[in-house]
Amino acid sequence: MLKRDLEAFKDWFSGYTQGFFTDNTEDRRNIDLKIRHTFLVCENIVGIAQSESLNKNELLLAETAALFHDIGRFLQYEMYRTFLDSISVNHARLGAEILVEKNVLSRIPVNEQELILNTVRFHNTFELPSLADLQKILFLRLIRDADKIDIWRVFSEYYEAAEEDRASAAGLGLPDDPGYSRNVLSCLYKKTSASLSDLKTLNDFKLMQLSWAYGLNFRHSFRLTSERNFIRRISSTLPQTEEITEAVALLKEFVDEKAGGAMNEGN
Ligand SMILES: [Fe+2]
């Protein structure tokens, strides 16, 4: 694909998303949240892809995948007024369907269209699907890191904002009480990701988000996580019990160590 293809895709994206604007302040805030998220995931993925020395074509493809990764969010919100897949629709699969239905990608080669569609379709699965195609795996790793890093930004800002300024559809609707679940915290100690179905409180959700750091794939991702202080910003809103403080300290150490590796390489 060429630079002008990416420009055409960006134009399509702004036209398409503008179609979801309404006069309702709350709806507008939720739509704007996803537009801003999209552009910041684009920035993240380009940064990661450059530090992994991807070629020019792959850089354009990676940015396109990021541009479209959450394209299903807009129709999901219009239809269900939520970003919760569990009570509405799988937004990743919906996004891939929209791209096909609207023939958005037809100007680039078929193998590149397939790569983008695959990346969009599987960007949100709990585990990486097992695929034989190494480029497809690489792109899923890229989008998952770029996405998580911006989701941490969204939620750092969300937890720090006054309640009336929060984008309503960003939360999970979990009770914001002081409790947290032992099995979710234990995932953090085991360096695995907790699953959505285990979450009972907002604190569980925060612990799950923190545990994502163990699943990052690229050094540049660790560096961004460390530089932007997401671990501290999210963990400071958790109850400061000894077991949480300890788990967070281990996580920070892990992230900083991985981030340091990248800096020693002279980038
Ligand atoms: Fe998504």
Short mmCIF file of C-alpha atoms and ligand atoms in Angstrom, two decimals:
data_model
loop_
_atom_site.label_atom_id
_atom_site.label_comp_id
_atom_site.label_asym_id
_atom_site.label_seq_id
_atom_site.Cartn_x
_atom_site.Cartn_y
_atom_site.Cartn_z
CA MET A 1 0.00 0.00 0.00
CA LEU A 2 1.03 3.63 -0.42
CA LYS A 3 0.99 6.71 1.75
CA ARG A 4 -1.95 8.04 -0.23
CA ASP A 5 -3.93 4.90 0.62
CA LEU A 6 -3.44 5.65 4.31
CA GLU A 7 -4.57 9.22 3.69
CA ALA A 8 -7.69 7.98 1.91
CA PHE A 9 -8.39 5.61 4.84
CA LYS A 10 -8.04 8.50 7.30
CA ASP A 11 -10.51 10.55 5.26
CA TRP A 12 -12.94 7.64 5.22
CA PHE A 13 -12.52 7.22 8.98
CA SER A 14 -13.37 10.86 9.72
CA GLY A 15 -16.39 10.85 7.41
CA TYR A 16 -17.65 7.58 8.85
CA THR A 17 -17.21 8.57 12.49
CA GLN A 18 -18.76 12.01 11.98
CA GLY A 19 -21.92 10.17 10.98
CA PHE A 20 -22.25 9.12 14.64
CA PHE A 21 -22.10 12.63 16.10
CA THR A 22 -25.22 13.75 17.94
CA ASP A 23 -26.16 16.80 20.03
CA ASN A 24 -26.27 14.69 23.17
CA THR A 25 -23.27 15.61 25.36
CA GLU A 26 -22.88 12.16 26.85
CA ASP A 27 -23.00 10.37 23.50
CA ARG A 28 -20.59 12.86 21.99
CA ARG A 29 -18.12 12.31 24.84
CA ASN A 30 -18.23 8.55 24.32
CA ILE A 31 -17.74 8.85 20.55
CA ASP A 32 -14.92 11.40 20.99
CA LEU A 33 -13.23 9.06 23.46
CA LYS A 34 -13.01 6.35 20.79
CA ILE A 35 -11.84 8.74 18.07
CA ARG A 36 -9.06 10.06 20.30
CA HIS A 37 -8.21 6.51 21.37
CA THR A 38 -7.90 5.51 17.71
CA PHE A 39 -5.43 8.28 16.86
CA LEU A 40 -3.33 7.59 19.93
CA VAL A 41 -3.24 3.86 19.18
CA CYS A 42 -2.01 4.86 15.71
CA GLU A 43 0.81 6.88 17.30
CA ASN A 44 1.70 4.03 19.65
CA ILE A 45 1.78 1.41 16.91
CA VAL A 46 3.97 3.55 14.66
CA GLY A 47 6.42 4.08 17.54
CA ILE A 48 6.57 0.37 18.31
CA ALA A 49 6.79 -0.64 14.64
CA GLN A 50 9.63 1.81 14.02
CA SER A 51 11.58 0.56 16.99
CA GLU A 52 11.14 -2.99 15.64
CA SER A 53 12.52 -1.81 12.26
CA LEU A 54 9.48 -2.74 10.19
CA ASN A 55 9.73 -1.71 6.55
CA LYS A 56 7.87 1.24 5.04
CA ASN A 57 5.01 -0.84 3.71
CA GLU A 58 4.54 -2.64 7.03
CA LEU A 59 4.55 0.69 8.86
CA LEU A 60 1.67 1.91 6.68
CA LEU A 61 -0.18 -1.36 7.19
CA ALA A 62 0.33 -1.22 10.95
CA GLU A 63 -1.03 2.31 11.10
CA THR A 64 -4.03 1.27 8.99
CA ALA A 65 -4.73 -1.64 11.33
CA ALA A 66 -4.65 0.76 14.28
CA LEU A 67 -6.89 3.26 12.47
CA PHE A 68 -9.53 0.58 11.96
CA HIS A 69 -9.05 -1.63 15.01
CA ASP A 70 -12.02 -0.12 16.89
CA ILE A 71 -14.14 0.87 13.90
CA GLY A 72 -16.86 -1.43 15.26
CA ARG A 73 -17.15 0.70 18.42
CA PHE A 74 -19.19 3.41 16.73
CA LEU A 75 -21.98 1.20 15.46
CA GLN A 76 -21.83 -0.80 18.70
CA TYR A 77 -22.43 2.40 20.66
CA GLU A 78 -25.16 3.61 18.35
CA MET A 79 -27.01 0.31 18.60
CA TYR A 80 -26.47 -0.56 22.27
CA ARG A 81 -25.19 2.63 24.01
CA THR A 82 -22.37 0.64 25.58
CA PHE A 83 -18.79 -0.46 24.90
CA LEU A 84 -19.30 -3.70 26.80
CA ASP A 85 -19.06 -6.55 24.33
CA SER A 86 -20.48 -9.01 26.86
CA ILE A 87 -23.89 -7.32 26.78
CA SER A 88 -23.89 -6.21 23.15
CA VAL A 89 -21.71 -7.46 20.32
CA ASN A 90 -18.07 -8.40 19.70
CA HIS A 91 -16.85 -5.02 18.46
CA ALA A 92 -13.76 -6.50 16.78
CA ARG A 93 -15.74 -8.90 14.62
CA LEU A 94 -18.28 -6.18 13.91
CA GLY A 95 -15.46 -3.86 12.83
CA ALA A 96 -14.07 -6.40 10.36
CA GLU A 97 -17.58 -6.93 8.96
CA ILE A 98 -18.07 -3.19 8.45
CA LEU A 99 -14.77 -2.90 6.56
CA VAL A 100 -15.80 -5.76 4.26
CA GLU A 101 -19.38 -4.61 3.79
CA LYS A 102 -18.39 -1.05 2.97
CA ASN A 103 -15.55 -2.17 0.75
CA VAL A 104 -13.22 0.19 2.58
CA LEU A 105 -9.97 -1.62 1.84
CA SER A 106 -10.47 -2.43 -1.84
CA ARG A 107 -7.73 -0.03 -3.03
CA ILE A 108 -4.90 -2.12 -1.52
CA PRO A 109 -3.73 -5.66 -2.49
CA VAL A 110 -5.86 -8.58 -1.28
CA ASN A 111 -3.17 -10.06 0.97
CA GLU A 112 -2.83 -6.69 2.70
CA GLN A 113 -6.60 -6.42 3.11
CA GLU A 114 -6.56 -9.84 4.77
CA LEU A 115 -3.80 -8.79 7.13
CA ILE A 116 -5.76 -5.69 8.22
CA LEU A 117 -9.02 -7.62 8.61
CA ASN A 118 -7.32 -10.32 10.64
CA THR A 119 -5.70 -7.75 12.91
CA VAL A 120 -8.99 -5.94 13.48
CA ARG A 121 -10.96 -9.16 14.00
CA PHE A 122 -8.64 -10.67 16.62
CA HIS A 123 -7.25 -7.58 18.38
CA ASN A 124 -9.36 -8.20 21.47
CA THR A 125 -9.23 -11.98 21.99
CA PHE A 126 -8.15 -13.16 25.44
CA GLU A 127 -5.25 -15.07 23.96
CA LEU A 128 -3.46 -14.72 20.64
CA PRO A 129 -5.09 -17.07 18.14
CA SER A 130 -2.72 -19.75 16.85
CA LEU A 131 -2.00 -18.80 13.26
CA ALA A 132 0.63 -20.15 10.91
CA ASP A 133 1.20 -16.77 9.28
CA LEU A 134 3.99 -15.01 11.19
CA GLN A 135 3.14 -11.58 9.82
CA LYS A 136 -0.41 -11.93 11.11
CA ILE A 137 0.96 -12.83 14.54
CA LEU A 138 3.37 -9.88 14.46
CA PHE A 139 0.55 -7.47 13.64
CA LEU A 140 -1.65 -8.86 16.41
CA ARG A 141 1.19 -8.37 18.87
CA LEU A 142 1.65 -4.81 17.66
CA ILE A 143 -2.01 -3.85 17.90
CA ARG A 144 -2.46 -5.49 21.28
CA ASP A 145 0.45 -3.58 22.80
CA ALA A 146 -0.50 -0.27 21.16
CA ASP A 147 -4.11 -0.70 22.29
CA LYS A 148 -3.30 -1.63 25.90
CA ILE A 149 -0.96 1.33 26.28
CA ASP A 150 -3.70 3.72 25.27
CA ILE A 151 -6.34 1.92 27.33
CA TRP A 152 -4.11 2.57 30.35
CA ARG A 153 -4.12 6.26 29.42
CA VAL A 154 -7.92 6.26 29.06
CA PHE A 155 -8.37 4.67 32.45
CA SER A 156 -5.67 6.67 34.22
CA GLU A 157 -7.56 9.77 33.12
CA TYR A 158 -10.91 8.17 33.95
CA TYR A 159 -9.92 7.28 37.52
CA GLU A 160 -8.35 10.71 38.03
CA ALA A 161 -11.35 12.65 36.64
CA ALA A 162 -14.28 13.94 38.66
CA GLU A 163 -17.24 11.62 38.30
CA GLU A 164 -19.29 14.11 36.24
CA ASP A 165 -16.47 14.45 33.69
CA ARG A 166 -16.08 10.72 33.05
CA ALA A 167 -17.13 9.19 29.73
CA SER A 168 -20.04 7.05 30.90
CA ALA A 169 -19.47 4.10 28.60
CA ALA A 170 -15.81 3.71 29.60
CA GLY A 171 -16.56 2.00 32.93
CA LEU A 172 -17.62 -1.59 33.26
CA GLY A 173 -20.48 -0.89 35.61
CA LEU A 174 -18.65 -2.73 38.41
CA PRO A 175 -19.21 -1.53 41.99
CA ASP A 176 -16.57 0.96 43.17
CA ASP A 177 -16.30 -0.47 46.68
CA PRO A 178 -13.11 -1.17 48.66
CA GLY A 179 -13.15 -4.92 47.98
CA TYR A 180 -11.10 -6.93 45.54
CA SER A 181 -10.96 -10.63 44.67
CA ARG A 182 -8.17 -12.87 45.82
CA ASN A 183 -8.12 -14.81 42.54
CA VAL A 184 -7.75 -11.65 40.46
CA LEU A 185 -4.85 -10.46 42.61
CA SER A 186 -3.28 -13.93 42.36
CA CYS A 187 -3.23 -13.58 38.55
CA LEU A 188 -1.01 -10.55 39.04
CA TYR A 189 1.35 -12.64 41.19
CA LYS A 190 1.29 -15.47 38.65
CA LYS A 191 2.00 -12.98 35.84
CA THR A 192 -1.08 -14.05 33.93
CA SER A 193 -4.10 -12.07 32.83
CA ALA A 194 -7.30 -12.33 34.80
CA SER A 195 -10.39 -12.93 32.72
CA LEU A 196 -13.31 -10.53 32.52
CA SER A 197 -15.68 -13.08 33.99
CA ASP A 198 -13.68 -13.14 37.26
CA LEU A 199 -14.21 -9.46 37.94
CA LYS A 200 -16.54 -8.46 40.76
CA THR A 201 -15.44 -4.94 41.70
CA LEU A 202 -13.83 -1.94 40.03
CA ASN A 203 -10.65 -2.79 41.94
CA ASP A 204 -10.63 -6.20 40.24
CA PHE A 205 -10.84 -4.42 36.91
CA LYS A 206 -7.86 -2.23 37.83
CA LEU A 207 -5.87 -5.30 38.93
CA MET A 208 -6.71 -7.02 35.65
CA GLN A 209 -5.59 -3.98 33.69
CA LEU A 210 -2.31 -3.92 35.58
CA SER A 211 -1.75 -7.62 34.85
CA TRP A 212 -1.78 -6.85 31.12
CA ALA A 213 1.73 -5.45 31.48
CA TYR A 214 3.03 -9.02 31.82
CA GLY A 215 1.68 -9.73 28.34
CA LEU A 216 3.41 -6.86 26.51
CA ASN A 217 5.46 -8.00 23.54
CA PHE A 218 7.93 -5.25 22.63
CA ARG A 219 10.59 -3.30 24.46
CA HIS A 220 9.26 -0.02 23.20
CA SER A 221 5.88 -0.89 24.75
CA PHE A 222 7.51 -1.37 28.15
CA ARG A 223 9.30 1.91 27.73
CA LEU A 224 6.09 3.80 26.96
CA THR A 225 4.39 2.14 29.92
CA SER A 226 7.22 3.13 32.21
CA GLU A 227 7.61 6.69 30.88
CA ARG A 228 3.90 7.43 31.18
CA ASN A 229 3.69 6.12 34.75
CA PHE A 230 0.59 4.02 34.10
CA ILE A 231 1.36 1.46 36.79
CA ARG A 232 1.63 4.15 39.45
CA ARG A 233 -1.36 6.12 38.16
CA ILE A 234 -3.68 3.11 38.19
CA SER A 235 -2.32 1.41 41.30
CA SER A 236 -2.52 4.59 43.39
CA THR A 237 -6.31 4.37 43.11
CA LEU A 238 -6.32 0.82 44.60
CA PRO A 239 -6.55 0.00 48.32
CA GLN A 240 -2.98 0.15 49.63
CA THR A 241 -2.94 -3.24 51.34
CA GLU A 242 0.34 -5.05 51.80
CA GLU A 243 -0.47 -7.73 49.22
CA ILE A 244 -1.43 -5.18 46.58
CA THR A 245 1.58 -2.94 47.25
CA GLU A 246 3.86 -5.96 46.96
CA ALA A 247 2.28 -7.16 43.68
CA VAL A 248 2.51 -3.67 42.21
CA ALA A 249 6.16 -3.31 43.25
CA LEU A 250 6.99 -6.59 41.48
CA LEU A 251 5.15 -5.45 38.39
CA LYS A 252 6.91 -2.07 38.31
CA GLU A 253 10.25 -3.77 38.67
CA PHE A 254 9.39 -6.08 35.76
CA VAL A 255 8.29 -3.23 33.50
CA ASP A 256 11.23 -0.96 34.34
CA GLU A 257 13.69 -3.75 33.72
CA LYS A 258 12.19 -4.53 30.30
CA ALA A 259 12.06 -0.81 29.48
CA GLY A 260 15.68 -0.33 30.46
CA GLY A 261 16.73 -2.97 27.95
CA ALA A 262 15.42 -0.80 25.11
CA MET A 263 17.21 2.31 26.33
CA ASN A 264 20.55 0.51 26.49
CA GLU A 265 20.19 -0.16 22.80
CA GLY A 266 20.65 3.52 22.12
CA ASN A 267 17.15 4.40 20.95
FE FE B 1 -10.96 -2.67 20.66
#
